[in-house]
Coordinates of C-alpha atoms in Angstrom, one line a residue:
M1 CA 3.0 25.6 -9.0
T2 CA 7.0 26.1 -8.9
R3 CA 7.5 22.4 -9.1
N4 CA 5.5 21.7 -12.1
I5 CA 4.0 18.5 -11.0
Q6 CA 0.9 17.6 -13.0
A7 CA 0.3 14.0 -11.4
V8 CA 0.4 12.4 -8.0
L9 CA 0.8 8.6 -7.8
F10 CA 0.2 6.9 -4.5
D11 CA 0.9 3.3 -3.4
M12 CA -2.0 2.1 -1.5
D13 CA -1.1 -0.4 1.5
N14 CA 0.5 1.7 4.4
T15 CA 0.5 4.8 2.4
L16 CA -3.3 5.6 2.5
F17 CA -4.1 3.4 5.2
D18 CA -2.5 1.1 7.8
F19 CA -2.7 -2.1 6.3
L20 CA -0.2 -3.9 8.5
E21 CA -2.2 -2.9 11.4
A22 CA -5.4 -4.4 9.7
K23 CA -3.4 -7.6 9.1
L24 CA -2.5 -7.8 12.9
I25 CA -6.3 -7.4 13.7
A26 CA -7.1 -10.2 11.4
C27 CA -4.5 -12.3 12.8
Q28 CA -5.9 -11.5 16.2
R29 CA -9.2 -12.7 15.2
I30 CA -7.8 -16.0 13.9
V31 CA -6.1 -16.7 17.1
E32 CA -9.2 -16.0 19.2
H33 CA -11.2 -18.4 16.8
L34 CA -8.3 -21.1 17.6
G35 CA -8.1 -20.6 21.3
A36 CA -4.4 -20.8 20.9
G37 CA -1.5 -19.2 19.2
D38 CA -0.3 -15.4 19.0
A39 CA -1.3 -12.8 16.6
E40 CA 2.3 -11.3 16.4
S41 CA 4.0 -14.6 15.6
L42 CA 1.3 -15.1 12.8
L43 CA 1.7 -12.0 11.3
Q44 CA 5.3 -12.6 11.0
Y45 CA 4.7 -15.3 8.7
F46 CA 3.4 -12.9 6.1
L47 CA 6.5 -10.8 6.6
R48 CA 8.8 -13.5 5.8
K49 CA 11.5 -12.6 3.3
N50 CA 10.5 -15.4 0.8
A51 CA 6.7 -15.4 1.4
G52 CA 4.0 -13.7 -0.5
Y53 CA 2.8 -11.0 1.4
E54 CA -0.7 -11.9 0.9
D55 CA -0.4 -15.7 0.5
L56 CA -2.8 -17.6 2.4
E57 CA -0.3 -20.6 2.4
N58 CA 1.4 -18.3 5.5
I59 CA -1.6 -19.3 7.6
Q60 CA -1.3 -23.0 6.6
D61 CA 2.4 -22.8 7.3
Y62 CA 1.7 -21.3 11.0
L63 CA -1.2 -23.6 12.1
Q64 CA 1.3 -26.8 10.9
E65 CA 4.3 -25.3 12.6
N66 CA 2.3 -24.8 15.8
E67 CA 0.4 -28.2 15.8
L68 CA -3.0 -26.3 15.0
Y69 CA -3.7 -27.5 11.7
S70 CA -7.1 -29.4 10.6
D71 CA -8.7 -28.6 7.4
E72 CA -11.7 -26.8 9.1
N73 CA -9.1 -24.5 11.3
Y74 CA -7.4 -23.6 8.1
A75 CA -10.6 -23.0 6.1
I76 CA -12.1 -20.8 8.9
S77 CA -8.9 -19.1 9.4
C78 CA -8.5 -18.1 5.8
A79 CA -12.1 -16.6 5.7
L80 CA -11.6 -14.8 8.9
Y81 CA -8.3 -13.3 7.5
E82 CA -10.0 -12.3 4.2
K83 CA -13.0 -10.6 6.0
V84 CA -11.2 -8.9 8.6
K85 CA -8.3 -7.4 7.3
V86 CA -10.7 -5.3 5.0
E87 CA -13.0 -4.5 7.7
A88 CA -10.3 -3.1 9.9
L89 CA -9.0 -0.7 7.4
V90 CA -8.9 2.9 8.5
L91 CA -7.3 5.7 6.4
Y92 CA -4.5 7.7 7.9
P93 CA -5.5 11.1 9.0
G94 CA -5.6 13.7 6.2
V95 CA -5.9 11.6 3.3
I96 CA -9.6 12.6 2.1
E97 CA -8.7 16.3 2.4
T98 CA -5.5 15.8 0.8
L99 CA -7.1 13.9 -2.2
Q100 CA -9.6 16.7 -2.2
K101 CA -7.2 19.2 -2.5
L102 CA -5.3 17.6 -5.3
K103 CA -8.7 17.3 -7.2
E104 CA -9.5 21.0 -6.7
K105 CA -6.1 21.9 -8.1
R106 CA -7.1 19.5 -11.2
L107 CA -3.9 17.4 -10.6
D108 CA -4.1 13.7 -12.3
I109 CA -4.1 11.4 -9.4
A110 CA -3.4 7.6 -9.8
L111 CA -3.4 4.5 -7.5
V112 CA -0.4 2.1 -7.9
T113 CA -0.5 -1.1 -6.2
D114 CA 0.8 -4.7 -6.1
A115 CA -2.7 -6.1 -5.2
Q116 CA -4.6 -7.9 -7.5
S117 CA -7.6 -6.0 -9.0
Y118 CA -10.2 -8.0 -6.8
N119 CA -8.4 -7.1 -3.7
A120 CA -7.6 -3.6 -4.6
I121 CA -11.4 -2.9 -5.1
K122 CA -12.3 -4.5 -2.0
R123 CA -9.9 -2.0 -0.1
I124 CA -11.0 1.0 -2.2
E125 CA -14.7 0.3 -1.7
R126 CA -14.3 -0.1 2.1
T127 CA -12.4 3.0 2.6
H128 CA -14.4 5.2 0.0
I129 CA -11.6 6.6 -2.1
G130 CA -12.1 5.2 -5.3
D131 CA -13.8 8.5 -6.9
Y132 CA -10.6 10.7 -6.2
F133 CA -8.5 8.5 -8.8
D134 CA -8.2 9.1 -12.4
T135 CA -6.6 5.6 -12.8
I136 CA -5.8 2.5 -10.7
V137 CA -2.9 0.1 -11.7
T138 CA -2.8 -3.4 -10.2
T139 CA -0.3 -6.1 -10.6
D140 CA -2.6 -8.2 -13.0
M141 CA -2.7 -5.1 -15.2
T142 CA 1.1 -4.7 -15.8
G143 CA 2.0 -8.3 -15.1
A144 CA 4.6 -7.0 -13.1
K145 CA 5.2 -6.0 -9.2
K146 CA 7.1 -3.0 -7.9
P147 CA 10.0 -2.5 -8.0
D148 CA 9.9 -3.5 -11.6
L149 CA 10.1 -0.1 -13.5
K150 CA 7.4 -1.3 -16.0
V151 CA 4.8 -0.6 -13.1
F152 CA 5.7 3.1 -12.9
L153 CA 6.1 3.5 -16.8
Y154 CA 2.6 1.7 -17.4
A155 CA 0.9 4.2 -15.0
L156 CA 2.6 7.1 -16.5
D157 CA 1.7 6.1 -20.0
I158 CA -2.0 5.9 -19.0
L159 CA -1.8 9.3 -17.5
N160 CA 0.3 10.7 -20.4
I161 CA 2.6 12.4 -18.0
P162 CA 6.3 12.6 -18.4
P163 CA 8.2 11.2 -15.3
S164 CA 9.6 14.7 -14.4
K165 CA 6.1 16.0 -13.8
A166 CA 4.9 13.4 -11.8
L167 CA 5.4 12.6 -7.9
F168 CA 5.2 9.2 -6.4
V169 CA 4.1 8.8 -2.9
G170 CA 5.0 5.4 -1.1
D171 CA 6.2 4.0 2.0
S172 CA 8.7 1.5 0.9
P173 CA 12.5 2.9 0.0
R174 CA 13.1 -0.1 -1.9
R175 CA 9.8 -0.8 -3.9
D176 CA 8.5 2.8 -4.2
I177 CA 10.9 5.5 -4.0
E178 CA 14.2 3.9 -5.6
P179 CA 12.3 2.8 -8.7
A180 CA 10.5 5.9 -9.0
R181 CA 13.8 8.1 -8.8
K182 CA 15.4 5.9 -11.2
I183 CA 12.9 6.7 -14.1
G184 CA 13.1 10.4 -13.3
M185 CA 10.0 10.9 -10.9
Q186 CA 9.8 13.2 -8.1
T187 CA 9.4 11.4 -4.7
A188 CA 7.8 11.6 -1.4
Y189 CA 8.5 8.8 1.3
A190 CA 5.7 8.2 3.5
A191 CA 7.6 7.5 6.6
Y192 CA 4.7 7.5 8.7
G193 CA 3.6 4.1 7.0
D194 CA 7.0 2.4 6.9
K195 CA 6.9 -0.1 9.6
R196 CA 9.1 -2.7 7.8
E197 CA 12.2 -0.9 6.5
K198 CA 12.1 2.1 8.9
G199 CA 15.6 3.6 10.1
Q200 CA 17.4 3.5 6.7
K201 CA 18.3 6.5 4.9
V202 CA 16.1 7.2 2.2
E203 CA 16.9 9.6 -0.9
A204 CA 13.4 11.1 -1.7
D205 CA 12.6 14.8 -2.5
I206 CA 10.4 14.9 0.7
T207 CA 10.1 12.7 3.8
L208 CA 6.4 12.7 5.1
S209 CA 5.5 12.7 8.7
K210 CA 1.7 12.8 7.4
I211 CA 0.4 12.7 4.0
S212 CA -0.9 16.3 4.1
E213 CA 2.5 17.4 3.9
I214 CA 2.6 16.9 0.1
I215 CA 0.2 19.8 -0.4
D216 CA 2.9 22.2 0.8
F217 CA 5.7 20.3 -1.3
I218 CA 3.9 20.6 -4.5
F219 CA 2.1 24.0 -4.3
E220 CA 5.5 25.6 -2.6
K221 CA 5.3 29.3 -2.8

């Protein structure tokens, strides 16, 4: 183990599964129910710069601005969104095999997400990955969201691993890679999952086209 990595910390959404695609499928179900509108346009409301990525008020704004709002439409749309976005989750190819390999090699594995605990649990249970993680860190545990360094330090403290011996795997250069590098962690940029910041130069120890590539990186001969 030439890189002396003792722990691997993963972002969740768009690193382990395509959450953006699941959100789009949920938006499609909403517009099908409404009989009007456009799924891609609705999704863009969740991606607005000053909007919460999971804030249901994005649906309210969309309905109001497209003259589709009623209390009933809003309630049903929110329920559909919450249900379908979880049902539509599909792990990226190689995720289970990669987690299994890390477990076999006795590395500590952590999940570090900006999701609230109750939302993280739903996604973890849906994708059946919970047993692979030694610890799961959510935003309500830390009182902060990435790129706040507190999030990364909190996870490392639980694992009792120094930053230099930990690898962080994430799809966001700004929220995952930059802060992890700042505190001295090794980094793996999950380019395969980055649909929002794609195209920019990313300083990471490795850029991944698929998640399984971290195995050769960690156990480089």
